[in-house]
Coordinates of C-alpha atoms and ligand atoms in Angstrom, one line a residue:
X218 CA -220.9 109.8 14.4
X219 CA -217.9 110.2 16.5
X220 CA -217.5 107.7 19.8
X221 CA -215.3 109.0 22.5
X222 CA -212.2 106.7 21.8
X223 CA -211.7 106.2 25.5
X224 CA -215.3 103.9 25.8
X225 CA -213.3 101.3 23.9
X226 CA -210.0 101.4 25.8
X227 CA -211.6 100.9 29.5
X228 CA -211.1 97.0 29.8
X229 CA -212.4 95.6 32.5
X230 CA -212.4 93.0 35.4
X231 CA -215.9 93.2 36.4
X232 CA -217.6 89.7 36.4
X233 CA -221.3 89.4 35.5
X234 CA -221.7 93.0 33.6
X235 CA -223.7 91.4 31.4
X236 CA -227.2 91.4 32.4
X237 CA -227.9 87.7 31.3
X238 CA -225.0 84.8 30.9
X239 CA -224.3 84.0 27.5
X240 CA -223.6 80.5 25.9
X241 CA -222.5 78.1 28.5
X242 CA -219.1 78.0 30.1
X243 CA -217.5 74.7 29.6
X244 CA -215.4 73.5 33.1
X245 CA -214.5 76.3 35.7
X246 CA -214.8 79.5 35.1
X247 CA -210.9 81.3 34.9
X248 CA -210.1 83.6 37.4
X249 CA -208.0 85.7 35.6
X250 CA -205.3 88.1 37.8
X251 CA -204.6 90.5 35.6
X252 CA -206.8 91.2 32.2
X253 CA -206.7 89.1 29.2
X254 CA -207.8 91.7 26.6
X255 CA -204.9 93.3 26.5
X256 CA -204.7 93.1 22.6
X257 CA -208.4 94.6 22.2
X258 CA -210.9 93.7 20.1
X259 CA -211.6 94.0 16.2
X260 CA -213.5 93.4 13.5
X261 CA -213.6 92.8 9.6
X262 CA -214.5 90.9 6.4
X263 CA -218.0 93.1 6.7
X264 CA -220.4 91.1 4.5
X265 CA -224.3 92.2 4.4
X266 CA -225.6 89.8 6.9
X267 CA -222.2 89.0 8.7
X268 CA -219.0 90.1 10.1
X269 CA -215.5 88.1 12.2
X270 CA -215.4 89.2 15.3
X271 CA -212.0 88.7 16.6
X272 CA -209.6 89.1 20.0
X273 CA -207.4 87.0 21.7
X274 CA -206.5 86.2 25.5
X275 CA -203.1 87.2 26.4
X276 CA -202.9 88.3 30.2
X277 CA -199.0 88.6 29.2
X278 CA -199.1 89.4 26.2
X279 CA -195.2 89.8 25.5
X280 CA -194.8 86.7 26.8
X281 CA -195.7 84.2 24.9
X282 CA -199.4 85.3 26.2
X283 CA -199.3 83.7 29.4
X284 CA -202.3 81.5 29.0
X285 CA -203.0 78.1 30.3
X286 CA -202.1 74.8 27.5
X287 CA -206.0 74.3 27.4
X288 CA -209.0 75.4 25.7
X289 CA -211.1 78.3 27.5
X290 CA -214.4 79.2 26.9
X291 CA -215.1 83.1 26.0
X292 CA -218.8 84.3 25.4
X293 CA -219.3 86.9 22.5
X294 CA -222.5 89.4 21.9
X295 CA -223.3 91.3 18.9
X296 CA -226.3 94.0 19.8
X297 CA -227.9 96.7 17.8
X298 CA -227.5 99.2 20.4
X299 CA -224.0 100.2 22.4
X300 CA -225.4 99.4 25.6
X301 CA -226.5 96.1 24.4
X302 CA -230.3 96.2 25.6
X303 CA -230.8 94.9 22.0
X304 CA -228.6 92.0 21.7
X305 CA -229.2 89.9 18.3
X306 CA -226.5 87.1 18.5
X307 CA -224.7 85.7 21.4
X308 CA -222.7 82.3 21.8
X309 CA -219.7 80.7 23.3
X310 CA -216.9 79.8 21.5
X311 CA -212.9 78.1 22.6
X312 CA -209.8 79.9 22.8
X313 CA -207.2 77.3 21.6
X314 CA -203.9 77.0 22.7
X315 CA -203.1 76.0 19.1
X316 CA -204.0 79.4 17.7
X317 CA -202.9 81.9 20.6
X318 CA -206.0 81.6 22.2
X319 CA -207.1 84.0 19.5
X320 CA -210.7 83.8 18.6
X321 CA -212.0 84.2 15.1
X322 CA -216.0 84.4 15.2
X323 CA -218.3 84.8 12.3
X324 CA -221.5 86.9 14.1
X325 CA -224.4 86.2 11.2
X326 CA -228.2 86.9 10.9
X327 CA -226.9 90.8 10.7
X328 CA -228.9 93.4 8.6
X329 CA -227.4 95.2 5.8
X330 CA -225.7 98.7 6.0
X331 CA -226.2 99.3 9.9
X332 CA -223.7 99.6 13.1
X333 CA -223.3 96.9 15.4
X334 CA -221.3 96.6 18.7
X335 CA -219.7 93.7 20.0
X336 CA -218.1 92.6 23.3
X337 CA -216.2 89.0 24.5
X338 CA -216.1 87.4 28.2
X339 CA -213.7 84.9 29.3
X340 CA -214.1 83.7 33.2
X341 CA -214.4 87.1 35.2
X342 CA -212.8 89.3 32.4
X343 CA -215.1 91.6 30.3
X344 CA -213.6 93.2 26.9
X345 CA -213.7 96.3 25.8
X346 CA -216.5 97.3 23.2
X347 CA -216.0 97.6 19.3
X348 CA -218.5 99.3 16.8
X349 CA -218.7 97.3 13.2
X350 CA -221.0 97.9 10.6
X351 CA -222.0 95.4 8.1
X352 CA -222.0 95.9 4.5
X353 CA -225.3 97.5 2.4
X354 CA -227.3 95.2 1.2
X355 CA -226.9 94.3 -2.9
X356 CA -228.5 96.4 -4.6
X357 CA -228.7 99.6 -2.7
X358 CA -226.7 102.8 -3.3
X359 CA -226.0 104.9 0.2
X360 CA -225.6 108.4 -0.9
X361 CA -222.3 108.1 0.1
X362 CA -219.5 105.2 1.5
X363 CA -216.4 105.9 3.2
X364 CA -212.6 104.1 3.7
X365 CA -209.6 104.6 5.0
X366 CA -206.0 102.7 3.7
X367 CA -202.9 102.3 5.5
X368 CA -200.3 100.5 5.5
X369 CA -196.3 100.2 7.0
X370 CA -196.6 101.1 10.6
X371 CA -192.9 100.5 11.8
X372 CA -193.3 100.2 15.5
X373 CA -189.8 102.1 16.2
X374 CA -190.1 104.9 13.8
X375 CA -192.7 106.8 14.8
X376 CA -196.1 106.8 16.9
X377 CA -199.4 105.5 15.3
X378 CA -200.9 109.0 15.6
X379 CA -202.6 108.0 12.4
X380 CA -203.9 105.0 13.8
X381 CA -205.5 107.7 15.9
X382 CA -206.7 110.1 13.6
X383 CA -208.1 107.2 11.4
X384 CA -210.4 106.0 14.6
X385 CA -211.6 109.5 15.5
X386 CA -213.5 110.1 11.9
X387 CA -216.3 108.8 10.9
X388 CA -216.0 105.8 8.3
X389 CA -217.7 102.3 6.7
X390 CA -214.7 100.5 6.5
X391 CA -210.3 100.6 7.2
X392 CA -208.6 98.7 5.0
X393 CA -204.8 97.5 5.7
X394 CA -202.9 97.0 2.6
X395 CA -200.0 95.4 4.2
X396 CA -196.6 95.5 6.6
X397 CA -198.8 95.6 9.8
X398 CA -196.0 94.8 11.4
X399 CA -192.3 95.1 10.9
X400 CA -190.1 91.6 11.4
X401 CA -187.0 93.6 11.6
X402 CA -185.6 97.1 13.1
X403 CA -184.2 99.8 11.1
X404 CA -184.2 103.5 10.3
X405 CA -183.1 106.8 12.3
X406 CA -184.8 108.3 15.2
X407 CA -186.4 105.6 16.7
X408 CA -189.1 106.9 18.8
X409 CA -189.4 103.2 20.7
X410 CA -188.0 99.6 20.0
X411 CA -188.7 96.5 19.2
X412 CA -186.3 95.4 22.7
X413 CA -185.7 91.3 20.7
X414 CA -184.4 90.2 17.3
X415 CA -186.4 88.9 13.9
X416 CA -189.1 86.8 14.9
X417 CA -188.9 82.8 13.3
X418 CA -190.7 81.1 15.0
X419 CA -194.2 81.3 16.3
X420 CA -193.8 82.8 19.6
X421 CA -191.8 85.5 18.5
X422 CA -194.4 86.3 15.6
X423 CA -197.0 86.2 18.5
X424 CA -194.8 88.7 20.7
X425 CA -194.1 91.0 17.5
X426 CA -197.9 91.0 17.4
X427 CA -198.9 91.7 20.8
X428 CA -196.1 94.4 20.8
X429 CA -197.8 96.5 17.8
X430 CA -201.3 95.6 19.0
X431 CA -200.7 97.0 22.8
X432 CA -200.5 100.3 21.4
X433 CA -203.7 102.3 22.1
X434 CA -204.0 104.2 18.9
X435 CA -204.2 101.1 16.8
X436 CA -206.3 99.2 19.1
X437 CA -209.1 102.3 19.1
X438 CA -208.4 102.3 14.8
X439 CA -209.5 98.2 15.1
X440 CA -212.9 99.1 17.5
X441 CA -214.2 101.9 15.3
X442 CA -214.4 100.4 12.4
X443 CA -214.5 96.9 10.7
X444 CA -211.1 96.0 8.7
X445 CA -209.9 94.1 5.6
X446 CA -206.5 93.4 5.6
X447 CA -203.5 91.8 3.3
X448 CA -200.2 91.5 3.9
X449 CA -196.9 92.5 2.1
X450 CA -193.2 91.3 3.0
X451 CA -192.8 92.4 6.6
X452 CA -195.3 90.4 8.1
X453 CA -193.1 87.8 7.2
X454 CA -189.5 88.8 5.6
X455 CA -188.0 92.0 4.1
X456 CA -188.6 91.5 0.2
X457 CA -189.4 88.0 0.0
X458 CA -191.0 86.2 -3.5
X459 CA -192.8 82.9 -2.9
X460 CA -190.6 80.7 -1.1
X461 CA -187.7 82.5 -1.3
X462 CA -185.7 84.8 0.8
X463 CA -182.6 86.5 0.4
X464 CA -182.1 86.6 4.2
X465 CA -183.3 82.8 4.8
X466 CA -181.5 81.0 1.4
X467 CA -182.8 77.6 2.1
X468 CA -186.4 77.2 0.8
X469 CA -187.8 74.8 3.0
X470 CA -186.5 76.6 6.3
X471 CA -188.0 79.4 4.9
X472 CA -191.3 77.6 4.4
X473 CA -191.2 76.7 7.8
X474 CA -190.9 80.5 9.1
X475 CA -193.2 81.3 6.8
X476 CA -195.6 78.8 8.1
X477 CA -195.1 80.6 11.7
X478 CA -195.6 84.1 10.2
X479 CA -199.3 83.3 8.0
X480 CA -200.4 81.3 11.8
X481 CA -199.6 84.7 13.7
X482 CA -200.6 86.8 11.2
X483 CA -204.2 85.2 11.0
X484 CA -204.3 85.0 15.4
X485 CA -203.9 88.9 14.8
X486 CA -206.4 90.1 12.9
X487 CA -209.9 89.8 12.2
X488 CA -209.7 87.5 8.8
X489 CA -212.1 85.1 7.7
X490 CA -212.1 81.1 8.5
X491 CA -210.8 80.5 4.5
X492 CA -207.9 82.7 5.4
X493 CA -207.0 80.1 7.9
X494 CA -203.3 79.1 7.3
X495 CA -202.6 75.2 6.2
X496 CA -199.0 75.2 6.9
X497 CA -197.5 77.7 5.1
X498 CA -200.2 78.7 2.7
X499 CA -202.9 80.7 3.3
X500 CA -206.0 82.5 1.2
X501 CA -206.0 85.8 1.8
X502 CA -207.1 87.2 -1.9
X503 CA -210.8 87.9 -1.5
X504 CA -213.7 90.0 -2.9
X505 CA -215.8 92.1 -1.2
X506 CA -219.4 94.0 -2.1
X507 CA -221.0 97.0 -0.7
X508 CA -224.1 97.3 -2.0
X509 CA -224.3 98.8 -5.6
X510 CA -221.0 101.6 -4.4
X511 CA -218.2 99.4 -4.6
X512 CA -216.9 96.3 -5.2
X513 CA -213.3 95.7 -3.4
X514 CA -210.6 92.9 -5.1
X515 CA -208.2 92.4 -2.3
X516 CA -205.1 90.6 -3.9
X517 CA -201.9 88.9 -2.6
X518 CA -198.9 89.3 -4.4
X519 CA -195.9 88.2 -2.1
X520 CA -197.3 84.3 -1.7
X521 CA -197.1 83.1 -5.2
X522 CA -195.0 85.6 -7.8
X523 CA -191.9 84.5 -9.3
X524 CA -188.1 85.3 -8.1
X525 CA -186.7 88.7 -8.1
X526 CA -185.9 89.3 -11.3
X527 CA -182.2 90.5 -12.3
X528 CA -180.2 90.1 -9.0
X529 CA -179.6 86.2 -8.9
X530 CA -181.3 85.5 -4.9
X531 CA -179.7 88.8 -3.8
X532 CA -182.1 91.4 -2.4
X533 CA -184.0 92.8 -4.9
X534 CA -183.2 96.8 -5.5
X535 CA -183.3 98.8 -8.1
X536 CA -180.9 97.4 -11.0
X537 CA -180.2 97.7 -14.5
X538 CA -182.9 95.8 -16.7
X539 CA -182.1 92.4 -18.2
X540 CA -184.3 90.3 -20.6
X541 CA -185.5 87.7 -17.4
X542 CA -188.0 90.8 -16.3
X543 CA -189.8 90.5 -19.6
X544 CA -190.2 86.9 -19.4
X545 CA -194.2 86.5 -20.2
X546 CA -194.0 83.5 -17.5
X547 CA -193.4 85.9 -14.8
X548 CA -196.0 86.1 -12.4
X549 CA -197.0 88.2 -10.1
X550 CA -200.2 86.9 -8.6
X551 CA -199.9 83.5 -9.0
X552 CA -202.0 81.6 -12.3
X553 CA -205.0 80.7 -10.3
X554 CA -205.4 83.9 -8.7
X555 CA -204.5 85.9 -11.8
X556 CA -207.5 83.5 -13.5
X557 CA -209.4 84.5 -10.3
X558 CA -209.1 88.0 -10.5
X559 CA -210.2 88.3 -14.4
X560 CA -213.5 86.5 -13.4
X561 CA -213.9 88.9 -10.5
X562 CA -213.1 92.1 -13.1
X563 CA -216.0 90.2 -15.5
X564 CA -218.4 89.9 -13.3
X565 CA -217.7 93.3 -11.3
X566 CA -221.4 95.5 -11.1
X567 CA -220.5 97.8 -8.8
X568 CA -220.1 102.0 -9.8
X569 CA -216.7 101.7 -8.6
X570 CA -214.4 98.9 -8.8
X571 CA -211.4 98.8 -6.3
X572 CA -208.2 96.8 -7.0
X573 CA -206.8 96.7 -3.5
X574 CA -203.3 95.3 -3.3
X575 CA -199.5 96.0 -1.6
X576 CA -197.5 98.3 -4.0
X577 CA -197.4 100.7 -6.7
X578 CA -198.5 99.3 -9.8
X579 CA -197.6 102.4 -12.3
X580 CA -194.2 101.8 -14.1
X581 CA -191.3 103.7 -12.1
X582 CA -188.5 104.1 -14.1
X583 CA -185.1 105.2 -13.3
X584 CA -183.3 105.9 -16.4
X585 CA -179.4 105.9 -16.3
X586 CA -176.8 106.5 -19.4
X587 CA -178.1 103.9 -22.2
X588 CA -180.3 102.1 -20.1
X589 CA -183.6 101.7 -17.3
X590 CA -183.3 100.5 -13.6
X591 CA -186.3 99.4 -11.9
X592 CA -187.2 98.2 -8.1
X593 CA -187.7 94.4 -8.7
X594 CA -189.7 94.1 -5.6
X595 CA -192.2 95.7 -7.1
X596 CA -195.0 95.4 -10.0
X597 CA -191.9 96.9 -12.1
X598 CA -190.5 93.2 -11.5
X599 CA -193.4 91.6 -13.5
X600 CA -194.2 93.9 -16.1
X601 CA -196.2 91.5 -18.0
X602 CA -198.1 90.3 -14.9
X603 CA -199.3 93.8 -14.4
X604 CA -200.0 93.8 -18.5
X605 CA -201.9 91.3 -18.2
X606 CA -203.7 92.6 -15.1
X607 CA -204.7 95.5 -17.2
X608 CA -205.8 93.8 -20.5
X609 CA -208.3 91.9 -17.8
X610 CA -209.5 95.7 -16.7
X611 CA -209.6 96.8 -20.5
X612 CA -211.3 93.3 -21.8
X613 CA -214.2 93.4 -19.2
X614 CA -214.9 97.4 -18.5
X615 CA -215.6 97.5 -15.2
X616 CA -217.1 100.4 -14.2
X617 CA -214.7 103.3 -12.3
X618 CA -211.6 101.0 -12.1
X619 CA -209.5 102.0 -9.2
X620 CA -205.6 100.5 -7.9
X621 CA -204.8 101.4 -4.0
X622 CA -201.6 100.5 -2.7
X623 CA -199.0 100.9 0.2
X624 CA -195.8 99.7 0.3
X625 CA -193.7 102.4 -0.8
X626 CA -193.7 104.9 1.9
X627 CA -194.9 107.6 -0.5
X628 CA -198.2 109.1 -1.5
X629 CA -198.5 109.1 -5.0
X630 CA -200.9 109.5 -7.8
X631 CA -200.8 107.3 -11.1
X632 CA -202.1 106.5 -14.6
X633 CA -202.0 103.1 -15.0
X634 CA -201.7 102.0 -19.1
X635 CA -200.3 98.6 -20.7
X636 CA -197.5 100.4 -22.4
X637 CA -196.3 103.1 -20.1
X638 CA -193.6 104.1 -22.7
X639 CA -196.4 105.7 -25.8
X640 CA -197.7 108.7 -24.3
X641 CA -201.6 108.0 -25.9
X642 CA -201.9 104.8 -24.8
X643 CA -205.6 105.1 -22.8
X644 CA -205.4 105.2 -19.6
X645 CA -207.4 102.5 -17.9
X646 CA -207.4 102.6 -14.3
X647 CA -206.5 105.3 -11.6
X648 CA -203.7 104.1 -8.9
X649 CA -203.5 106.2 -5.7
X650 CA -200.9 104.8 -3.4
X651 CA -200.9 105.5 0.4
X652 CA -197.9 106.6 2.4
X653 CA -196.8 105.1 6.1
X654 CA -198.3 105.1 9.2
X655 CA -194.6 105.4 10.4
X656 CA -192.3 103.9 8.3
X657 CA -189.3 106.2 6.5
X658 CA -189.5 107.2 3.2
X659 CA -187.9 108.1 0.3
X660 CA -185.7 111.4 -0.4
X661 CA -187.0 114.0 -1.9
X662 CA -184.6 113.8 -4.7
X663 CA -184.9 110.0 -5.4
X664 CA -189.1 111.7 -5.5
X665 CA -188.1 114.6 -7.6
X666 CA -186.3 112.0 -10.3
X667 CA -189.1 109.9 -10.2
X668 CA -191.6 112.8 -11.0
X669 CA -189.4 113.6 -13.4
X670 CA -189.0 110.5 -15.7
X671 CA -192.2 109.1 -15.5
X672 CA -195.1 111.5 -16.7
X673 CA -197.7 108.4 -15.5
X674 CA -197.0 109.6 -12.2
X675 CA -199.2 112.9 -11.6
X676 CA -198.2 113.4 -7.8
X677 CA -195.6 111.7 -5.6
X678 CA -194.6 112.9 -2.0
X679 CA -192.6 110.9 0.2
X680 CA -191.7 113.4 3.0
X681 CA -194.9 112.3 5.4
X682 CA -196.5 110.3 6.9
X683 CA -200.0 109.0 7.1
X684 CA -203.0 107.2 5.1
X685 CA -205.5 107.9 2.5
X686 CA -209.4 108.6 3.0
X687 CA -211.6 107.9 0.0
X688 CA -214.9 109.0 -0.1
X689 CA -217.2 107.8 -2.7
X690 CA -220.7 109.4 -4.1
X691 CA -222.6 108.4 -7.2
X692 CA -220.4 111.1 -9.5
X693 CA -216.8 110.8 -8.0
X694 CA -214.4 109.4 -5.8
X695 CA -212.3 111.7 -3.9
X696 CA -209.3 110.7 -2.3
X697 CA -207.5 112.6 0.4
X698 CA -204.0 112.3 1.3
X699 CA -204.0 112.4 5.2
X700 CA -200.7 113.4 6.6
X701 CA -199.2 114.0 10.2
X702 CA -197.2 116.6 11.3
X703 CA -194.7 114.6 12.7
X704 CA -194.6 110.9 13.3
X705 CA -192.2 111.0 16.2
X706 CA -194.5 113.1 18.3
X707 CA -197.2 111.0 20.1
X708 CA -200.4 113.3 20.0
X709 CA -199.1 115.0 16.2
X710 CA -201.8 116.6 14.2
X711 CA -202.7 115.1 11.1
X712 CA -204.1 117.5 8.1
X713 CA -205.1 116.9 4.4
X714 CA -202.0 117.7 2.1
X715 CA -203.6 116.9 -1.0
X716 CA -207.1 116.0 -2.4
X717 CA -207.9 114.3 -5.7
X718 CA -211.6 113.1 -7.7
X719 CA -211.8 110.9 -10.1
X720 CA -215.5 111.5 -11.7
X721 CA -217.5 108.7 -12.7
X722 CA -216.7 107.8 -16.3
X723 CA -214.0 109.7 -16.4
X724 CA -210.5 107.3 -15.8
X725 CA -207.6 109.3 -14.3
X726 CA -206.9 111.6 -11.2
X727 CA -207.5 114.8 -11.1
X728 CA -206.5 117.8 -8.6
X729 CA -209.5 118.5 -6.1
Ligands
FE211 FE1 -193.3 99.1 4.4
CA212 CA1 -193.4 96.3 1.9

């Protein structure tokens, strides 16, 4: 089913649309001048009864929101039907000044597998509608389920023409794997700009925010479909590790900043209460379950790995190796999620089993005279975190194991084995990684090399832009590799460069 993309981007003024009042307004109703959805609506975390309904009042949204220092009241309606005749639960609930006035609610009482729509008031402002859909219920196998993943929209690098082609098809679920928003400008041909510096504090997080989430392609991406969403660095600082940053050196100021990034980072999108920041920690790692087709790991790896490996606190590039990456220590994910994750691998029932996290998790090696270089950003930083990731996947059998990733600006197609150096070593899960909604990528020689060195990798293109669909039936999975024309044209055309399946039972990628 495909919803004309303009129904959801008509805010309006009109006071008393809907037919009965909802909930009771607390104090005077706000006369609001000019509208306060600017930054739309959304929804996510679909569960089978439930799903966060989120938006947030910002009249000016570029400054600092321009709402009152109080709470305000908004109603919210969930209905069965788009022109809400059916209406199954309604309620009021406070914007706080202490989160935005961003609201964050969980509608429940939902039935399994089945489209919903949603709307907010607040004072004489009505929002503009968002279709969700709830997960199916345990148990059940639809003949069919269907994502997208993106991740890396840099604002000033292109148009989120993708965001646009990802709202206008017809899908369960849109999952963001991370850099949502860039804290920092950079690359060639900017197509628009970010106009102030790298946010710190709170306010300029909320700005960067508000900037992204004005644009209409992203907004219509958020009201077709219901989102989960991780971060990577960006939402908070180019390559950072834990608490440290090579462009903030001081720990604790870099806590605090990243205390301010998690706050706007939740205000923004349409996460669950236990993803609520304390400070400057948050839960984002979470699994999901759709019905007997898939169950979805969503990981963090930026808030609790170790330091960079190999570079000392400078930025972490691709260097020479040096015995600290092989340190069994190292951690990627943190102990208690790592211990986390292998429970949810155990007790995954699910036909397909999705690890969903920021970067590419196959080895990339860049060979040099008498020696390897890897990116220490990356999984190739923690080699024995990911080893240990993928004794959990070979330990437990999951059914259909499947890695999705961002990050790197490419598309690219993986085996993912413990020991990526023996050539029989089984391979135990499939990786497909994502390109950019925008962001730049790398050249086609520094692809070319890659391809070359590492025979895990069975497809790597990092000339476009775009996302990745994945369809899933019964017998496969079949991924497609969704790519614009051109990211610096507004309206660009997107088509399918590549396809892949991987058939049930069958680990690895193959060509469509
Ligand atoms: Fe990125
Ligand atoms: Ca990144």
């Amino acid at each position: 089913m495909k919803l004309p993309r303009r129904r959801f981007l008509a805010g309006s003024l009109a006071a008393g649309v809907i037919a009965s009042p909802v909930g009771i307004v607390r104090g005077q109703p706000l006369a609001f001048a000019s509208d306060p959805f600017t930054l739309g609506i959304a929804s996510g975390s679909p569960r089978e009864d439930s799903v966060v309904l989120w938006t947030r009042l910002a009249p000016q949204p570029l400054e600092g929101g321009g709402m009152p220092d109080s709470p305000v009241a908004v109603d919210w309606q969930i209905a069965e039907d788009e022109k809400f005749a059916r209406v199954v639960a309604q309620s009021t609930v406070q914007a706080m000044p202490a989160e935005g006035h961003a609201v964050h609610v969980e509608a429940k009482g939902l039935r399994p597998g089945r489209h919903y729509w949603y709307r907010f008031r607040a004072g004489n402002a009505l929002s503009p509608i968002g279709r969700t859909r709830t997960a199916p219920a345990a148990g059940s196998t639809p003949a069919q389920f269907r994502f997208a993943f993106a991740s890396c929209a840099q604002y000033e690098q292109g148009h989120f023409a993708a965001y646009r082609d990802i709202a206008n098809r017809d899908l369960d679920l849109v999952m963001h794997l991370g850099d949502y928003i860039y804290e920092k400008s950079w690359g060639s041909k900017l197509v628009r700009q970010h106009a102030v510096g790298i946010p710190t504090a709170l306010s300029e997080f909320r700005d960067r925010y508000a900037l992204y989430k004005l644009d209409p392609d992203l907004q219509a991406a958020h009201a077709a479909f219901p989102w989960l969403a991780i971060w990577d660095d960006h939402e908070v600082a180019d390559d950072y590790a834990n608490d440290r940053s090579y462009t903030t050196r001081d720990p604790a100021q870099f806590m605090k900043m990243r205390a301010a990034a998690y706050q706007a980072y939740y205000e923004h999108l349409p996460l669950p209460a236990s993803a609520r920041p304390r400070g400057p920690f948050a839960t984002i790692y979470e699994r999901y379950r759709f019905g007997d087709v898939l169950d979805v790991m969503l990981l963090d790896d930026r808030q609790y790995r170790s330091p960079p490996a190999c570079v000392g606190g400078a930025r972490p590039g691709t260097v020479a190796d040096c015995p600290e990456r092989t340190l069994e220590a190292r951690t990627m994910l943190g102990s208690q999620q790592e211990q986390w994750l292998d429970r949810q691998i155990a007790g995954a029932k699910a036909h397909w089993t999705i690890v969903a996290q920021q970067t590419l998790m196959a080895e990339l090696d860049r060979p040099n005279e008498g020696g390897h270089r890897f990116w220490m950003d990356g999984w190739d930083g923690y080699p024995n975190a990911r080893r240990r990731l993928l004794d959990s996947i070979a330990t437990h059998k999951p059914r259909n194991p499947v890695v999705i990733g961002g990050d790197r600006h490419a598309f690219f197609v993986a085996d993912l084995k413990r020991d990526f150096a023996k050539a029989n070593e089984p391979v135990l899960a499939s990786e497909f990684v994502g390109t950019s909604i925008t962001s730049q990528g790398p050249s086609a020689a520094s692809m070319q090399q890659a391809l070359k060195a590492n025979p895990q990798l069975k497809y790597g293109r990092g000339d476009k832009r775009g996302y990745a669909t994945v369809e899933f039936t019964a017998s496969r999975c079949t991924v497609g590799f969704e790519a614009l024309d051109d990211e610096k044209q507004k309206d660009s055309a997107v088509r399918r460069l590549a396809t892949f399946v991987v058939e049930d039972g069958v680990t690895g990628a193959k060509p469509a």
